[in-house]
Amino acid sequence: GGDGSGGGDGDDIVIPAYDTDRYLCVVCVSCSDIDPSLRVSEPWYTPGAADDEESWARGLTPTLFWSNRDRILFDDGDDDNDCSGSGRTDGETDRIINILVQQARKDDEEWYQHSGGGRVSNNDAQDGTYGGSYYSSIIGKSGMSIGTRQSGRPPACWDDFDAILNVTAMEYEELASGEGVPDDKAYLCCPVAEGKKDKYELENWLAVAVVFVITNLVRERRVLIHCAQGMDRSVAVAMAVSALFCNLDEGSDLALQPWCTDRHTSIDEEVS
């Protein structure tokens, strides 16, 4: 090995000597801006250098990048897309990335979320071969299921569920317009952003979501609660419903408290 040097903002960057037979040199590159006021000692302190990739990657996943590497970095011969790597502005590169990300989400949101690690192919997912239960998990005997966005894809979702709560800011067009919701089914969207992108919306929508779920559960309807990956927002709603209305005794299957169904029966009798 040997020493190397480079330039950056007038400072020399020195790579120390190392045994190339025993060690591999790893160079970490950060996309964050440097704040000179935070410089205490070498090296520079760079805020956000190790996380928040969703903020600076423009939605580009590793799988999406490598499968479109030439289009993003080099000339792919398509004049319409202007994908020449040399002389291209940052704005043009960003435009290409935006197109790729939007197309991937449109073609198959589940594939996009899991970077190609989904259980079915894009074609199978789009033609409705798999129903909603394939992408969801039933919670005990509560009548609730938690799933990914794919579990709420119409029209196959209605084969397995009577009511669907969508806790994301993304909606299938058929459901958003109401045209894809059968007369005997129920659908509600609570537009909550994913993870730390959301500040207050989950809290604001939680009461509405809980009322929608319990109203359908007491009528013995199969309820799906889904977000993008079935791991955060949908879980929060299911936990709230469970804590308020379900039997939490150890060793027993999670199910609605008897007073929930009894109260619903008595109300129906009073109305009739």
PDB file of C-alpha atoms in Angstrom:
ATOM      1  CA  GLY A   1       0.000   0.000   0.000  1.00  0.00           C
ATOM      2  CA  GLY A   2       0.960   3.654  -0.075  1.00  0.00           C
ATOM      3  CA  ASP A   3      -0.195   7.134   0.734  1.00  0.00           C
ATOM      4  CA  GLY A   4      -2.644   8.973  -1.474  1.00  0.00           C
ATOM      5  CA  SER A   5      -3.949  12.463  -1.367  1.00  0.00           C
ATOM      6  CA  GLY A   6      -6.810  14.414  -2.827  1.00  0.00           C
ATOM      7  CA  GLY A   7      -8.343  17.816  -2.580  1.00  0.00           C
ATOM      8  CA  GLY A   8     -11.547  19.054  -1.058  1.00  0.00           C
ATOM      9  CA  ASP A   9     -12.332  22.635  -0.025  1.00  0.00           C
ATOM     10  CA  GLY A  10      -8.580  23.361   0.079  1.00  0.00           C
ATOM     11  CA  ASP A  11      -7.808  20.503   2.494  1.00  0.00           C
ATOM     12  CA  ASP A  12      -5.734  17.389   1.743  1.00  0.00           C
ATOM     13  CA  ILE A  13      -7.328  14.008   2.317  1.00  0.00           C
ATOM     14  CA  VAL A  14      -4.751  11.374   3.244  1.00  0.00           C
ATOM     15  CA  ILE A  15      -5.367   7.627   3.012  1.00  0.00           C
ATOM     16  CA  PRO A  16      -2.957   5.879   5.408  1.00  0.00           C
ATOM     17  CA  ALA A  17      -0.762   2.986   4.275  1.00  0.00           C
ATOM     18  CA  TYR A  18      -2.221  -0.493   4.796  1.00  0.00           C
ATOM     19  CA  ASP A  19      -1.550  -4.090   3.853  1.00  0.00           C
ATOM     20  CA  THR A  20      -3.706  -4.774   0.791  1.00  0.00           C
ATOM     21  CA  ASP A  21      -3.398  -8.537   1.346  1.00  0.00           C
ATOM     22  CA  ARG A  22      -5.064  -8.300   4.748  1.00  0.00           C
ATOM     23  CA  TYR A  23      -7.332  -5.270   4.536  1.00  0.00           C
ATOM     24  CA  LEU A  24      -9.798  -3.731   2.127  1.00  0.00           C
ATOM     25  CA  CYS A  25      -9.954   0.051   1.939  1.00  0.00           C
ATOM     26  CA  VAL A  26     -13.513   1.321   2.286  1.00  0.00           C
ATOM     27  CA  VAL A  27     -14.173   4.925   1.250  1.00  0.00           C
ATOM     28  CA  CYS A  28     -17.429   6.328   2.658  1.00  0.00           C
ATOM     29  CA  VAL A  29     -19.060   9.042   0.573  1.00  0.00           C
ATOM     30  CA  SER A  30     -21.703  11.275   2.128  1.00  0.00           C
ATOM     31  CA  CYS A  31     -24.304  13.281   0.249  1.00  0.00           C
ATOM     32  CA  SER A  32     -24.830  15.642   3.187  1.00  0.00           C
ATOM     33  CA  ASP A  33     -23.741  19.248   3.211  1.00  0.00           C
ATOM     34  CA  ILE A  34     -20.755  20.073   5.379  1.00  0.00           C
ATOM     35  CA  ASP A  35     -21.272  22.511   8.235  1.00  0.00           C
ATOM     36  CA  PRO A  36     -17.891  24.186   8.936  1.00  0.00           C
ATOM     37  CA  SER A  37     -19.134  25.489  12.292  1.00  0.00           C
ATOM     38  CA  LEU A  38     -19.269  21.925  13.618  1.00  0.00           C
ATOM     39  CA  ARG A  39     -15.660  21.147  12.836  1.00  0.00           C
ATOM     40  CA  VAL A  40     -13.898  20.352  16.076  1.00  0.00           C
ATOM     41  CA  SER A  41     -11.123  18.060  14.934  1.00  0.00           C
ATOM     42  CA  GLU A  42     -10.276  15.892  11.949  1.00  0.00           C
ATOM     43  CA  PRO A  43     -12.263  14.524  10.221  1.00  0.00           C
ATOM     44  CA  TRP A  44     -15.193  16.761   9.372  1.00  0.00           C
ATOM     45  CA  TYR A  45     -18.429  16.093  11.220  1.00  0.00           C
ATOM     46  CA  THR A  46     -21.135  15.550   8.613  1.00  0.00           C
ATOM     47  CA  PRO A  47     -24.744  15.522   9.892  1.00  0.00           C
ATOM     48  CA  GLY A  48     -26.913  12.701   8.591  1.00  0.00           C
ATOM     49  CA  ALA A  49     -24.064  10.917   6.844  1.00  0.00           C
ATOM     50  CA  ALA A  50     -25.177   7.452   7.957  1.00  0.00           C
ATOM     51  CA  ASP A  51     -28.945   7.599   7.670  1.00  0.00           C
ATOM     52  CA  ASP A  52     -31.917   9.369   6.069  1.00  0.00           C
ATOM     53  CA  GLU A  53     -31.230   7.761   2.710  1.00  0.00           C
ATOM     54  CA  GLU A  54     -34.897   8.271   1.887  1.00  0.00           C
ATOM     55  CA  SER A  55     -34.265  12.009   2.012  1.00  0.00           C
ATOM     56  CA  TRP A  56     -31.352  12.151  -0.418  1.00  0.00           C
ATOM     57  CA  ALA A  57     -31.824   9.031  -2.582  1.00  0.00           C
ATOM     58  CA  ARG A  58     -35.009  10.396  -4.196  1.00  0.00           C
ATOM     59  CA  GLY A  59     -36.730   7.054  -3.610  1.00  0.00           C
ATOM     60  CA  LEU A  60     -34.071   5.094  -5.504  1.00  0.00           C
ATOM     61  CA  THR A  61     -33.596   1.635  -3.963  1.00  0.00           C
ATOM     62  CA  PRO A  62     -30.405  -0.431  -4.434  1.00  0.00           C
ATOM     63  CA  THR A  63     -32.212  -2.908  -6.695  1.00  0.00           C
ATOM     64  CA  LEU A  64     -33.739  -0.130  -8.777  1.00  0.00           C
ATOM     65  CA  PHE A  65     -30.361   1.578  -9.145  1.00  0.00           C
ATOM     66  CA  TRP A  66     -28.419  -1.499 -10.226  1.00  0.00           C
ATOM     67  CA  SER A  67     -31.095  -2.649 -12.653  1.00  0.00           C
ATOM     68  CA  ASN A  68     -31.000   0.813 -14.303  1.00  0.00           C
ATOM     69  CA  ARG A  69     -27.334   1.645 -13.732  1.00  0.00           C
ATOM     70  CA  ASP A  70     -26.485   2.392 -17.366  1.00  0.00           C
ATOM     71  CA  ARG A  71     -29.537   4.575 -17.852  1.00  0.00           C
ATOM     72  CA  ILE A  72     -28.742   6.642 -14.768  1.00  0.00           C
ATOM     73  CA  LEU A  73     -24.985   6.967 -15.235  1.00  0.00           C
ATOM     74  CA  PHE A  74     -24.257   6.429 -18.904  1.00  0.00           C
ATOM     75  CA  ASP A  75     -25.622   6.875 -22.392  1.00  0.00           C
ATOM     76  CA  ASP A  76     -28.084   4.050 -23.119  1.00  0.00           C
ATOM     77  CA  GLY A  77     -28.659   5.117 -26.709  1.00  0.00           C
ATOM     78  CA  ASP A  78     -32.158   6.428 -26.067  1.00  0.00           C
ATOM     79  CA  ASP A  79     -32.211  10.000 -27.338  1.00  0.00           C
ATOM     80  CA  ASP A  80     -35.719  10.530 -26.004  1.00  0.00           C
ATOM     81  CA  ASN A  81     -34.530  10.070 -22.431  1.00  0.00           C
ATOM     82  CA  ASP A  82     -31.343  12.101 -22.899  1.00  0.00           C
ATOM     83  CA  CYS A  83     -29.334   9.704 -20.764  1.00  0.00           C
ATOM     84  CA  SER A  84     -25.846  10.742 -21.749  1.00  0.00           C
ATOM     85  CA  GLY A  85     -23.671  10.705 -18.663  1.00  0.00           C
ATOM     86  CA  SER A  86     -21.271  13.359 -19.954  1.00  0.00           C
ATOM     87  CA  GLY A  87     -22.375  16.944 -19.821  1.00  0.00           C
ATOM     88  CA  ARG A  88     -25.684  16.130 -18.203  1.00  0.00           C
ATOM     89  CA  THR A  89     -26.901  18.449 -15.477  1.00  0.00           C
ATOM     90  CA  ASP A  90     -27.905  17.316 -11.991  1.00  0.00           C
ATOM     91  CA  GLY A  91     -31.468  18.300 -12.807  1.00  0.00           C
ATOM     92  CA  GLU A  92     -31.574  15.909 -15.772  1.00  0.00           C
ATOM     93  CA  THR A  93     -30.219  13.064 -13.658  1.00  0.00           C
ATOM     94  CA  ASP A  94     -32.825  13.768 -10.989  1.00  0.00           C
ATOM     95  CA  ARG A  95     -35.529  13.719 -13.670  1.00  0.00           C
ATOM     96  CA  ILE A  96     -34.438  10.281 -14.843  1.00  0.00           C
ATOM     97  CA  ILE A  97     -34.427   8.959 -11.268  1.00  0.00           C
ATOM     98  CA  ASN A  98     -37.899  10.393 -10.665  1.00  0.00           C
ATOM     99  CA  ILE A  99     -39.216   8.652 -13.793  1.00  0.00           C
ATOM    100  CA  LEU A 100     -37.742   5.302 -12.730  1.00  0.00           C
ATOM    101  CA  VAL A 101     -39.099   5.541  -9.188  1.00  0.00           C
ATOM    102  CA  GLN A 102     -42.573   6.621 -10.300  1.00  0.00           C
ATOM    103  CA  GLN A 103     -42.759   3.799 -12.852  1.00  0.00           C
ATOM    104  CA  ALA A 104     -41.639   1.191 -10.308  1.00  0.00           C
ATOM    105  CA  ARG A 105     -44.285   2.331  -7.837  1.00  0.00           C
ATOM    106  CA  LYS A 106     -46.956   2.366 -10.508  1.00  0.00           C
ATOM    107  CA  ASP A 107     -46.072  -1.090 -11.848  1.00  0.00           C
ATOM    108  CA  ASP A 108     -45.907  -2.836  -8.480  1.00  0.00           C
ATOM    109  CA  GLU A 109     -45.769  -1.021  -5.175  1.00  0.00           C
ATOM    110  CA  GLU A 110     -45.014  -4.227  -3.281  1.00  0.00           C
ATOM    111  CA  TRP A 111     -41.977  -4.994  -5.435  1.00  0.00           C
ATOM    112  CA  TYR A 112     -40.774  -1.433  -5.007  1.00  0.00           C
ATOM    113  CA  GLN A 113     -41.113  -1.445  -1.216  1.00  0.00           C
ATOM    114  CA  HIS A 114     -39.175  -4.683  -0.884  1.00  0.00           C
ATOM    115  CA  SER A 115     -36.618  -3.913  -3.619  1.00  0.00           C
ATOM    116  CA  GLY A 116     -37.419  -6.983  -5.630  1.00  0.00           C
ATOM    117  CA  GLY A 117     -37.769  -9.299  -2.651  1.00  0.00           C
ATOM    118  CA  GLY A 118     -41.501  -9.872  -3.050  1.00  0.00           C
ATOM    119  CA  ARG A 119     -43.071 -13.290  -3.227  1.00  0.00           C
ATOM    120  CA  VAL A 120     -44.658 -12.953  -6.673  1.00  0.00           C
ATOM    121  CA  SER A 121     -43.608 -11.524 -10.004  1.00  0.00           C
ATOM    122  CA  ASN A 122     -44.719  -8.134 -11.269  1.00  0.00           C
ATOM    123  CA  ASN A 123     -47.073  -9.736 -13.795  1.00  0.00           C
ATOM    124  CA  ASP A 124     -48.731 -11.968 -11.199  1.00  0.00           C
ATOM    125  CA  ALA A 125     -49.196  -9.031  -8.852  1.00  0.00           C
ATOM    126  CA  GLN A 126     -50.742  -6.840 -11.516  1.00  0.00           C
ATOM    127  CA  ASP A 127     -53.189  -9.381 -12.940  1.00  0.00           C
ATOM    128  CA  GLY A 128     -54.759 -10.075  -9.553  1.00  0.00           C
ATOM    129  CA  THR A 129     -53.711 -13.736  -9.362  1.00  0.00           C
ATOM    130  CA  TYR A 130     -53.188 -13.474  -5.607  1.00  0.00           C
ATOM    131  CA  GLY A 131     -55.894 -12.299  -3.215  1.00  0.00           C
ATOM    132  CA  GLY A 132     -55.530  -9.973  -0.273  1.00  0.00           C
ATOM    133  CA  SER A 133     -55.035 -12.759   2.285  1.00  0.00           C
ATOM    134  CA  TYR A 134     -51.779 -13.738   0.555  1.00  0.00           C
ATOM    135  CA  TYR A 135     -50.202 -10.443   1.646  1.00  0.00           C
ATOM    136  CA  SER A 136     -51.753 -10.204   5.116  1.00  0.00           C
ATOM    137  CA  SER A 137     -51.817 -11.920   8.518  1.00  0.00           C
ATOM    138  CA  ILE A 138     -54.883 -12.620  10.659  1.00  0.00           C
ATOM    139  CA  ILE A 139     -54.677 -11.405  14.254  1.00  0.00           C
ATOM    140  CA  GLY A 140     -56.006 -14.189  16.471  1.00  0.00           C
ATOM    141  CA  LYS A 141     -59.795 -14.393  16.453  1.00  0.00           C
ATOM    142  CA  SER A 142     -60.265 -10.639  16.439  1.00  0.00           C
ATOM    143  CA  GLY A 143     -61.501 -10.446  12.853  1.00  0.00           C
ATOM    144  CA  MET A 144     -58.642  -8.070  12.016  1.00  0.00           C
ATOM    145  CA  SER A 145     -55.853  -8.673   9.524  1.00  0.00           C
ATOM    146  CA  ILE A 146     -52.701  -6.604   9.003  1.00  0.00           C
ATOM    147  CA  GLY A 147     -51.236  -6.424   5.525  1.00  0.00           C
ATOM    148  CA  THR A 148     -49.123  -4.647   2.965  1.00  0.00           C
ATOM    149  CA  ARG A 149     -50.528  -2.263   0.378  1.00  0.00           C
ATOM    150  CA  GLN A 150     -50.721  -5.185  -2.025  1.00  0.00           C
ATOM    151  CA  SER A 151     -53.286  -6.864   0.257  1.00  0.00           C
ATOM    152  CA  GLY A 152     -55.692  -4.001  -0.459  1.00  0.00           C
ATOM    153  CA  ARG A 153     -55.390  -4.121  -4.240  1.00  0.00           C
ATOM    154  CA  PRO A 154     -58.816  -4.267  -5.921  1.00  0.00           C
ATOM    155  CA  PRO A 155     -60.719  -6.230  -6.987  1.00  0.00           C
ATOM    156  CA  ALA A 156     -59.034  -9.327  -5.470  1.00  0.00           C
ATOM    157  CA  CYS A 157     -59.012  -7.789  -1.979  1.00  0.00           C
ATOM    158  CA  TRP A 158     -62.806  -8.065  -1.714  1.00  0.00           C
ATOM    159  CA  ASP A 159     -62.629 -11.853  -1.954  1.00  0.00           C
ATOM    160  CA  ASP A 160     -61.076 -11.946   1.514  1.00  0.00           C
ATOM    161  CA  PHE A 161     -62.257  -8.786   3.278  1.00  0.00           C
ATOM    162  CA  ASP A 162     -65.479  -6.889   3.905  1.00  0.00           C
ATOM    163  CA  ALA A 163     -63.901  -3.642   5.124  1.00  0.00           C
ATOM    164  CA  ILE A 164     -60.504  -2.132   4.307  1.00  0.00           C
ATOM    165  CA  LEU A 165     -58.690   0.597   6.198  1.00  0.00           C
ATOM    166  CA  ASN A 166     -55.840   2.127   4.208  1.00  0.00           C
ATOM    167  CA  VAL A 167     -53.377   3.952   6.488  1.00  0.00           C
ATOM    168  CA  THR A 168     -51.175   5.436   3.755  1.00  0.00           C
ATOM    169  CA  ALA A 169     -51.160   8.520   1.554  1.00  0.00           C
ATOM    170  CA  MET A 170     -51.379   6.278  -1.539  1.00  0.00           C
ATOM    171  CA  GLU A 171     -54.686   5.008  -2.932  1.00  0.00           C
ATOM    172  CA  TYR A 172     -55.633   2.751  -5.788  1.00  0.00           C
ATOM    173  CA  GLU A 173     -57.668   4.838  -8.223  1.00  0.00           C
ATOM    174  CA  GLU A 174     -60.648   2.462  -8.139  1.00  0.00           C
ATOM    175  CA  LEU A 175     -60.909   2.764  -4.361  1.00  0.00           C
ATOM    176  CA  ALA A 176     -60.278   6.512  -4.210  1.00  0.00           C
ATOM    177  CA  SER A 177     -63.099   7.155  -6.681  1.00  0.00           C
ATOM    178  CA  GLY A 178     -65.421   4.684  -4.991  1.00  0.00           C
ATOM    179  CA  GLU A 179     -65.985   2.821  -8.246  1.00  0.00           C
ATOM    180  CA  GLY A 180     -64.000  -0.174  -6.986  1.00  0.00           C
ATOM    181  CA  VAL A 181     -65.901  -0.503  -3.694  1.00  0.00           C
ATOM    182  CA  PRO A 182     -68.884  -2.914  -3.892  1.00  0.00           C
ATOM    183  CA  ASP A 183     -72.150  -1.811  -2.301  1.00  0.00           C
ATOM    184  CA  ASP A 184     -71.840  -4.336   0.535  1.00  0.00           C
ATOM    185  CA  LYS A 185     -68.216  -3.443   1.336  1.00  0.00           C
ATOM    186  CA  ALA A 186     -66.570  -0.551   3.204  1.00  0.00           C
ATOM    187  CA  TYR A 187     -63.377   1.389   2.516  1.00  0.00           C
ATOM    188  CA  LEU A 188     -61.631   4.247   4.318  1.00  0.00           C
ATOM    189  CA  CYS A 189     -58.300   5.963   3.684  1.00  0.00           C
ATOM    190  CA  CYS A 190     -56.450   7.739   6.494  1.00  0.00           C
ATOM    191  CA  PRO A 191     -53.626   9.591   4.692  1.00  0.00           C
ATOM    192  CA  VAL A 192     -50.645   9.112   7.017  1.00  0.00           C
ATOM    193  CA  ALA A 193     -47.062   9.350   5.763  1.00  0.00           C
ATOM    194  CA  GLU A 194     -44.567   6.586   6.520  1.00  0.00           C
ATOM    195  CA  GLY A 195     -42.276   6.558   9.540  1.00  0.00           C
ATOM    196  CA  LYS A 196     -40.634   9.781  10.594  1.00  0.00           C
ATOM    197  CA  LYS A 197     -42.039  11.593   7.570  1.00  0.00           C
ATOM    198  CA  ASP A 198     -45.243  11.795   9.606  1.00  0.00           C
ATOM    199  CA  LYS A 199     -45.332  14.154  12.567  1.00  0.00           C
ATOM    200  CA  TYR A 200     -48.938  14.354  13.741  1.00  0.00           C
ATOM    201  CA  GLU A 201     -51.250  12.722  11.181  1.00  0.00           C
ATOM    202  CA  LEU A 202     -51.299   9.263  12.763  1.00  0.00           C
ATOM    203  CA  GLU A 203     -52.376  10.799  16.051  1.00  0.00           C
ATOM    204  CA  ASN A 204     -54.967  12.964  14.278  1.00  0.00           C
ATOM    205  CA  TRP A 205     -56.457  10.038  12.333  1.00  0.00           C
ATOM    206  CA  LEU A 206     -56.204   7.344  15.010  1.00  0.00           C
ATOM    207  CA  ALA A 207     -59.657   7.890  16.535  1.00  0.00           C
ATOM    208  CA  VAL A 208     -61.296   7.840  13.101  1.00  0.00           C
ATOM    209  CA  ALA A 209     -59.437   4.653  12.189  1.00  0.00           C
ATOM    210  CA  VAL A 210     -60.391   2.910  15.453  1.00  0.00           C
ATOM    211  CA  VAL A 211     -64.091   3.787  15.036  1.00  0.00           C
ATOM    212  CA  PHE A 212     -64.085   2.465  11.474  1.00  0.00           C
ATOM    213  CA  VAL A 213     -62.474  -0.820  12.513  1.00  0.00           C
ATOM    214  CA  ILE A 214     -64.604  -1.537  15.576  1.00  0.00           C
ATOM    215  CA  THR A 215     -67.836  -0.575  13.783  1.00  0.00           C
ATOM    216  CA  ASN A 216     -67.143  -3.279  11.220  1.00  0.00           C
ATOM    217  CA  LEU A 217     -65.754  -5.853  13.666  1.00  0.00           C
ATOM    218  CA  VAL A 218     -68.859  -5.880  15.863  1.00  0.00           C
ATOM    219  CA  ARG A 219     -70.859  -6.735  12.758  1.00  0.00           C
ATOM    220  CA  GLU A 220     -68.605  -9.764  12.281  1.00  0.00           C
ATOM    221  CA  ARG A 221     -67.070  -8.346   9.127  1.00  0.00           C
ATOM    222  CA  ARG A 222     -63.557  -9.268   8.005  1.00  0.00           C
ATOM    223  CA  VAL A 223     -61.420  -6.144   8.401  1.00  0.00           C
ATOM    224  CA  LEU A 224     -58.082  -5.462   6.714  1.00  0.00           C
ATOM    225  CA  ILE A 225     -55.811  -2.751   8.112  1.00  0.00           C
ATOM    226  CA  HIS A 226     -52.920  -2.034   5.781  1.00  0.00           C
ATOM    227  CA  CYS A 227     -50.090   0.410   5.226  1.00  0.00           C
ATOM    228  CA  ALA A 228     -47.246   0.114   2.707  1.00  0.00           C
ATOM    229  CA  GLN A 229     -45.386  -2.773   4.343  1.00  0.00           C
ATOM    230  CA  GLY A 230     -47.693  -3.807   7.182  1.00  0.00           C
ATOM    231  CA  MET A 231     -45.100  -2.969   9.806  1.00  0.00           C
ATOM    232  CA  ASP A 232     -45.842   0.459  11.297  1.00  0.00           C
ATOM    233  CA  ARG A 233     -49.047   2.482  10.778  1.00  0.00           C
ATOM    234  CA  SER A 234     -51.337  -0.509  10.382  1.00  0.00           C
ATOM    235  CA  VAL A 235     -49.797  -2.106  13.472  1.00  0.00           C
ATOM    236  CA  ALA A 236     -50.429   1.068  15.482  1.00  0.00           C
ATOM    237  CA  VAL A 237     -54.141   1.041  14.608  1.00  0.00           C
ATOM    238  CA  ALA A 238     -54.468  -2.683  15.333  1.00  0.00           C
ATOM    239  CA  MET A 239     -52.770  -2.227  18.705  1.00  0.00           C
ATOM    240  CA  ALA A 240     -55.141   0.597  19.634  1.00  0.00           C
ATOM    241  CA  VAL A 241     -58.196  -1.505  18.729  1.00  0.00           C
ATOM    242  CA  SER A 242     -56.795  -4.492  20.628  1.00  0.00           C
ATOM    243  CA  ALA A 243     -56.073  -2.462  23.747  1.00  0.00           C
ATOM    244  CA  LEU A 244     -59.540  -0.905  23.790  1.00  0.00           C
ATOM    245  CA  PHE A 245     -61.812  -3.747  22.710  1.00  0.00           C
ATOM    246  CA  CYS A 246     -60.037  -7.122  22.853  1.00  0.00           C
ATOM    247  CA  ASN A 247     -59.445  -9.782  25.481  1.00  0.00           C
ATOM    248  CA  LEU A 248     -55.777  -9.565  26.423  1.00  0.00           C
ATOM    249  CA  ASP A 249     -55.702 -12.488  28.872  1.00  0.00           C
ATOM    250  CA  GLU A 250     -52.495 -14.476  28.613  1.00  0.00           C
ATOM    251  CA  GLY A 251     -52.883 -17.806  26.885  1.00  0.00           C
ATOM    252  CA  SER A 252     -56.114 -16.956  25.095  1.00  0.00           C
ATOM    253  CA  ASP A 253     -56.604 -16.053  21.459  1.00  0.00           C
ATOM    254  CA  LEU A 254     -56.995 -12.343  20.825  1.00  0.00           C
ATOM    255  CA  ALA A 255     -60.726 -11.709  20.336  1.00  0.00           C
ATOM    256  CA  LEU A 256     -63.273  -8.970  20.940  1.00  0.00           C
ATOM    257  CA  GLN A 257     -64.527  -8.584  24.473  1.00  0.00           C
ATOM    258  CA  PRO A 258     -68.005 -10.136  24.930  1.00  0.00           C
ATOM    259  CA  TRP A 259     -69.505  -6.768  25.794  1.00  0.00           C
ATOM    260  CA  CYS A 260     -68.628  -5.477  22.315  1.00  0.00           C
ATOM    261  CA  THR A 261     -70.708  -8.071  20.482  1.00  0.00           C
ATOM    262  CA  ASP A 262     -73.403  -8.168  23.198  1.00  0.00           C
ATOM    263  CA  ARG A 263     -73.851  -4.414  23.023  1.00  0.00           C
ATOM    264  CA  HIS A 264     -74.099  -4.546  19.229  1.00  0.00           C
ATOM    265  CA  THR A 265     -76.746  -7.297  19.427  1.00  0.00           C
ATOM    266  CA  SER A 266     -78.843  -5.351  21.910  1.00  0.00           C
ATOM    267  CA  ILE A 267     -78.696  -2.218  19.768  1.00  0.00           C
ATOM    268  CA  ASP A 268     -79.839  -4.176  16.711  1.00  0.00           C
ATOM    269  CA  GLU A 269     -82.751  -5.626  18.693  1.00  0.00           C
ATOM    270  CA  GLU A 270     -83.789  -2.165  19.918  1.00  0.00           C
ATOM    271  CA  VAL A 271     -83.712  -0.804  16.369  1.00  0.00           C
ATOM    272  CA  SER A 272     -85.747  -3.691  14.943  1.00  0.00           C
TER     273      SER A 272
END
